[in-house]
Short mmCIF file of C-alpha atoms in Angstrom, two decimals:
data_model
loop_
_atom_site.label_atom_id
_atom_site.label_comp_id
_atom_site.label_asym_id
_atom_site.label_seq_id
_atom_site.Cartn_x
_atom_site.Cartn_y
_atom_site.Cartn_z
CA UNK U 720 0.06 -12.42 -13.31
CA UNK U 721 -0.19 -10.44 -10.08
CA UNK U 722 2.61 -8.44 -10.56
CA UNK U 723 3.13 -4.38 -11.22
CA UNK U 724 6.36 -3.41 -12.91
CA UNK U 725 7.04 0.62 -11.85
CA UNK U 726 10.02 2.76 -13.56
CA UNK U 727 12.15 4.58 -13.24
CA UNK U 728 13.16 3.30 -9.75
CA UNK U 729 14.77 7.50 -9.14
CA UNK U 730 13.81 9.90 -10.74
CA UNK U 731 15.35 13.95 -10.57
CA UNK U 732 14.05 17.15 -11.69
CA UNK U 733 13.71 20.93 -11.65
CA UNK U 734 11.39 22.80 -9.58
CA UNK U 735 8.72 23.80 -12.42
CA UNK U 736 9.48 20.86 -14.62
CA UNK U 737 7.44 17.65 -15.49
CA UNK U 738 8.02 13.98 -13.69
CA UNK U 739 6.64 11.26 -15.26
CA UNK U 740 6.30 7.90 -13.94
CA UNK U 741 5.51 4.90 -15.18
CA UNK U 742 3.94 1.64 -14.64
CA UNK U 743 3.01 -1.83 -16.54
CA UNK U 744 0.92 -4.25 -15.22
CA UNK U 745 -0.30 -7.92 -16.69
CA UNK U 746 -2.95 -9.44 -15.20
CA UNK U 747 -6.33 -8.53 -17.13
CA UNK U 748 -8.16 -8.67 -14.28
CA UNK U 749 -7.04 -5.33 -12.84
CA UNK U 750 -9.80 -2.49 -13.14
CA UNK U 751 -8.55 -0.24 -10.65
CA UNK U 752 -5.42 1.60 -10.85
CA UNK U 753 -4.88 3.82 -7.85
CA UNK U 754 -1.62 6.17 -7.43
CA UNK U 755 0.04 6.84 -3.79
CA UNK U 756 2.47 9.19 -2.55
CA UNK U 757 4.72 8.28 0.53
CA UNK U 758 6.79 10.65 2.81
CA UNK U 759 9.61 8.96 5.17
CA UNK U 760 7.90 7.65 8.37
CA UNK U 761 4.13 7.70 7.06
CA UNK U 762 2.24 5.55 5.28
CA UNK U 763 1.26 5.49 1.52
CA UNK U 764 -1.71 8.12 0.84
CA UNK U 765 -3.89 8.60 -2.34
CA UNK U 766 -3.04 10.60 -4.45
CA UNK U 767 -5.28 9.68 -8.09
CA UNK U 768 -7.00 6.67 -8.90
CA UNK U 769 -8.23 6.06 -12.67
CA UNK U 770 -10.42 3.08 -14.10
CA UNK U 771 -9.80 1.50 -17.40
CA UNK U 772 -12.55 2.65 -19.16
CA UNK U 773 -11.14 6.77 -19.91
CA UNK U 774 -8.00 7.09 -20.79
CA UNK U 775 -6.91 10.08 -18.58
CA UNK U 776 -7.98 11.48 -15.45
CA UNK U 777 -6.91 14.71 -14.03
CA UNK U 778 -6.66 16.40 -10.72
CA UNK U 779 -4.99 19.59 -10.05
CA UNK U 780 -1.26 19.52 -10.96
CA UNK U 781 -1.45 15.79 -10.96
CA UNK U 782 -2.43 13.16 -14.30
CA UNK U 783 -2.95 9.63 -15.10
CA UNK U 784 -2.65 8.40 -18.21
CA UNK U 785 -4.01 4.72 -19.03
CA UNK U 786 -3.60 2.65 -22.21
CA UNK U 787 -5.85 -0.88 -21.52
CA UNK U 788 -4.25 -2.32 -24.78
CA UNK U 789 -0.90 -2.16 -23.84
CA UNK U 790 -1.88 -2.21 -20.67
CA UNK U 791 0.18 0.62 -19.36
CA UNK U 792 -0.51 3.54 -17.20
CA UNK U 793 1.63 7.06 -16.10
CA UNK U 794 1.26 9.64 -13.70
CA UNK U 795 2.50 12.65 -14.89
CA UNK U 796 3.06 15.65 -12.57
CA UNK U 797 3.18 19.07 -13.85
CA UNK U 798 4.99 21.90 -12.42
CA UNK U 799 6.86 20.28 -10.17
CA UNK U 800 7.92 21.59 -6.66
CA UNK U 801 10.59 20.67 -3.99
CA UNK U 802 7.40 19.50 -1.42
CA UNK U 803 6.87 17.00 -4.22
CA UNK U 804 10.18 15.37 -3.24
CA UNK U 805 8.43 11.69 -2.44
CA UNK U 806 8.45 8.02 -3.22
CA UNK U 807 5.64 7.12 -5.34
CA UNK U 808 3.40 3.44 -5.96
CA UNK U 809 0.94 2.56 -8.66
CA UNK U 810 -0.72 0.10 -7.64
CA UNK U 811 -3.56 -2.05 -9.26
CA UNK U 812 -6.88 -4.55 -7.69
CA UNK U 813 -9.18 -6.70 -9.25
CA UNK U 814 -12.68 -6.63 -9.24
CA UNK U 815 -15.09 -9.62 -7.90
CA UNK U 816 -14.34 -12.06 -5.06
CA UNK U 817 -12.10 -11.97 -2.38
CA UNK U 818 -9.41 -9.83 -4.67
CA UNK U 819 -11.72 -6.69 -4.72
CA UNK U 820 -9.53 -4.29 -2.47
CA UNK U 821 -6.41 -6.07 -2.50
CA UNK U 822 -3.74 -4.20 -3.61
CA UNK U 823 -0.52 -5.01 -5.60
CA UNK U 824 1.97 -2.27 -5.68
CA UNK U 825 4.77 -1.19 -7.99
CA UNK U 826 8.42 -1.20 -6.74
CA UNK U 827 8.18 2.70 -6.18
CA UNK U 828 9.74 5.29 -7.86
CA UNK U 829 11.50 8.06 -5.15
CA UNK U 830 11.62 11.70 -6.66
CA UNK U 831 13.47 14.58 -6.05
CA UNK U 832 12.63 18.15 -7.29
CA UNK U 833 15.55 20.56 -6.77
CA UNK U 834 14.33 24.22 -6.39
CA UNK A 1441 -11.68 9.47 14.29
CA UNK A 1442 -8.97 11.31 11.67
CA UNK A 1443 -7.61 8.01 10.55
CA UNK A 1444 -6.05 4.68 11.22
CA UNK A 1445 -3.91 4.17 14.19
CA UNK A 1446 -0.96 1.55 14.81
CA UNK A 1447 0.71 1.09 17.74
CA UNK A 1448 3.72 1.07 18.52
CA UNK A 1449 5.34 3.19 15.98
CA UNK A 1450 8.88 1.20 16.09
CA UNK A 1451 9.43 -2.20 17.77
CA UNK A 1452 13.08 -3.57 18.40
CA UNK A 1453 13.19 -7.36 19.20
CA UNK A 1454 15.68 -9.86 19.68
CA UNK A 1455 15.36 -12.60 17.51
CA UNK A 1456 13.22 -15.88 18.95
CA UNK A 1457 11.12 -13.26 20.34
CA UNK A 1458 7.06 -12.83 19.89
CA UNK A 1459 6.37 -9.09 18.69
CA UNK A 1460 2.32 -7.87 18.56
CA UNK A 1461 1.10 -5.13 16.96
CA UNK A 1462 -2.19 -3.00 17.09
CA UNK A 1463 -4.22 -1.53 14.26
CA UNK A 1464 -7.77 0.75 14.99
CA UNK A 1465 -9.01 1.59 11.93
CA UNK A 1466 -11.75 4.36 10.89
CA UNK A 1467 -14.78 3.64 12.65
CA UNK A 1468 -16.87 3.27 9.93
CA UNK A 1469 -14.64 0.66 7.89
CA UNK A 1470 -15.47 -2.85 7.41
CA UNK A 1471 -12.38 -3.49 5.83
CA UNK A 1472 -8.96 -4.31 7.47
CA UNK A 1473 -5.95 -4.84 5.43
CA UNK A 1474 -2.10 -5.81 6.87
CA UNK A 1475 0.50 -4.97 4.07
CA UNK A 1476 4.15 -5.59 5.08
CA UNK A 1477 6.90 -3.66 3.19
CA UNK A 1478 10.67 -3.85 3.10
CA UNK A 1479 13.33 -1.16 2.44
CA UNK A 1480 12.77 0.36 -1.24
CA UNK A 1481 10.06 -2.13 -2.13
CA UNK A 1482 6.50 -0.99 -2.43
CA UNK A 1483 3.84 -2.85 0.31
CA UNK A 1484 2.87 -6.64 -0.37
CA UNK A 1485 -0.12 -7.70 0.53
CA UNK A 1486 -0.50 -10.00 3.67
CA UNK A 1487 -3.86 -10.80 5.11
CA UNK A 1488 -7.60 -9.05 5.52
CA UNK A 1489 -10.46 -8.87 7.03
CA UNK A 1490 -14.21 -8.00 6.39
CA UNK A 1491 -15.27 -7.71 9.66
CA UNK A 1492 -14.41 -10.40 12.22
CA UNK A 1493 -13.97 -12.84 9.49
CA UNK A 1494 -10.55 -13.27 7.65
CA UNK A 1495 -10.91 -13.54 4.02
CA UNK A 1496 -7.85 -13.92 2.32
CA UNK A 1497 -3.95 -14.77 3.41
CA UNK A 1498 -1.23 -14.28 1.70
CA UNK A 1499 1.32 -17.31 1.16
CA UNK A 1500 4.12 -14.35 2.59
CA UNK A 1501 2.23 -15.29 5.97
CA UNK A 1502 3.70 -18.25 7.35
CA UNK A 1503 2.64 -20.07 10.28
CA UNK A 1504 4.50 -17.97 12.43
CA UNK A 1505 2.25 -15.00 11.57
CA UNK A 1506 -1.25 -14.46 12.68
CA UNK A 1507 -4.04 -11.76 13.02
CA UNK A 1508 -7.12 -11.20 14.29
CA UNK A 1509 -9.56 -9.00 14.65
CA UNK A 1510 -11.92 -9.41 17.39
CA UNK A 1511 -15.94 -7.77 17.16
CA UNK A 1512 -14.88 -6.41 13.75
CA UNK A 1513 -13.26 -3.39 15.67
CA UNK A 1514 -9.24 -3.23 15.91
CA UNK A 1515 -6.58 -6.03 14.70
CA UNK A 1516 -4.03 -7.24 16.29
CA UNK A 1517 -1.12 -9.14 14.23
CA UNK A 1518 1.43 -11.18 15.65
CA UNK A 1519 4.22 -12.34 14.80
CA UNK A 1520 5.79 -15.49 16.77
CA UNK A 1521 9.88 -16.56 16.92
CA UNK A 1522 10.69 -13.52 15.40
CA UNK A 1523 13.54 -13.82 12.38
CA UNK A 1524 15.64 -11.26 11.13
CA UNK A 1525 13.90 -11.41 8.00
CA UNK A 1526 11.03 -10.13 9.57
CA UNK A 1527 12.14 -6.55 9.93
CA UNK A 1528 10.13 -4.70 8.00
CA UNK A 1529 7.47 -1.74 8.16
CA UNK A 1530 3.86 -3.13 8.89
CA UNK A 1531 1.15 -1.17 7.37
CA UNK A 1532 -2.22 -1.25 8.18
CA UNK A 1533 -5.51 -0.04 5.97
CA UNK A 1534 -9.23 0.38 6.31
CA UNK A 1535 -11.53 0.99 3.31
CA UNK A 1536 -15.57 0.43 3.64
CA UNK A 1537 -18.29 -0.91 1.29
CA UNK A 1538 -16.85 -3.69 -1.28
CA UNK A 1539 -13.38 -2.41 -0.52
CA UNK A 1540 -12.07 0.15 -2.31
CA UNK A 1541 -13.83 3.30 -0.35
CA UNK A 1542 -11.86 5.51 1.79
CA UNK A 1543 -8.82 3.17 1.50
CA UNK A 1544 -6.86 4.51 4.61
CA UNK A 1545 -3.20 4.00 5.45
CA UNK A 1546 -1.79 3.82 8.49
CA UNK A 1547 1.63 5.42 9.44
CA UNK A 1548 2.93 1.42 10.04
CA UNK A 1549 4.74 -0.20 13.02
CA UNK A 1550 8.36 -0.48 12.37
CA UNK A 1551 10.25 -3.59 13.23
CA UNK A 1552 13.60 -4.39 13.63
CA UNK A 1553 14.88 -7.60 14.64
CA UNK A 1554 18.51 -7.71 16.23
#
């Protein structure tokens, strides 16, 4: 019930082109559905967060898309560029009791954009 | 304060051996999380704190694993007969308010047991 399912586990693409990631989650109970980026050495840092009740949220060259009924959600990055080159997490929390800012991650996805 | 802080950076032990490590999070946070996370695997939740008090545990921390946090100000988390299985990266996180605010990550403590 806790658990995040992330894919693809690689992913490659063009400078300028599109990477989309994407996550699954099954526990109900998640209302928060944060995105992090992580560079070798650091930790993970925020990227875009989105709650279930819109269905896209977009900041600069990066986009979540969430569908609560099949309980899926993407991050879609547009114009992609070689200092995107990363592993990415979803993640999801719960709301209410001790849950409320624990957070389960997806497996991570690592990207490379060739210039 | 321009974000959390863990010390050391990378920690090489021999196995049997106690290892401790520091997190300082943003001033203002009430919130302390420990995550650990393995080689291509994304961090798993271990234990945190609003606070002094510690809230929730993950069953990942066994017996041999414990952390405090003292005055509600820096964590410590410690980790005793050290296994090979322990090698890992240790992240640490602050956030304020219910939890979710400011979520900060650390840059981790890096363990390797030999």
């Amino acid at each position: 019930q806790q658990q995040v399912k992330q894919s693809p586990q690689s992913l490659i693409v063009q400078k300028g082109g599109i990477s989309i990631i994407n996550c699954a989650y099954e526990n109900t109970a998640f209302d928060y559905f944060p995105w992090y980026q992580q560079f070798p050495g650091k930790g993970p840092a925020l990227l875009i967060a989105i709650r279930p009740d819109v269905s896209e949220k977009k900041e600069g060259r990066f986009t979540i898309s969430f569908n609560k009924s099949a309980k899926q959600f993407s991050l879609h990055i547009m114009d992609s560029q070689p200092g995107d080159s990363a592993t990415y997490f979803c993640a999801a929390s719960a709301a209410g009791g001790t849950s409320y800012g624990k957070l389960t991650f997806g497996q991570g996805t690592i990207l490379t954009v060739h210039p | 304060d321009t974000g959390v802080s863990q010390d050391p950076r990378h920690k090489i032990t021999k196995r049997g051996q106690n290892v401790t490590f520091r997190c300082d999070p943003i001033s203002e946070h009430n919130r302390l999380y420990w995550y650990r996370q393995t080689l291509g695997q994304g961090p798993e939740f271990l234990t945190y704190f609003q606070n002094e008090a510690q809230l929730e545990k993950s069953r990942l921390l066994s017996d041999r694993f414990s952390a405090e946090r003292p005055k509600g100000s820096f964590s410590t988390l410690e980790i005793q007969r050290t296994e090979q299985g322990d090698s890992a990266m240790y992240l640490c996180a602050s956030s304020f308010g219910q939890g979710r605010r400011g979520y900060t990550f650390g840059s981790g403590t890096r363990l390797t047991v030999v």
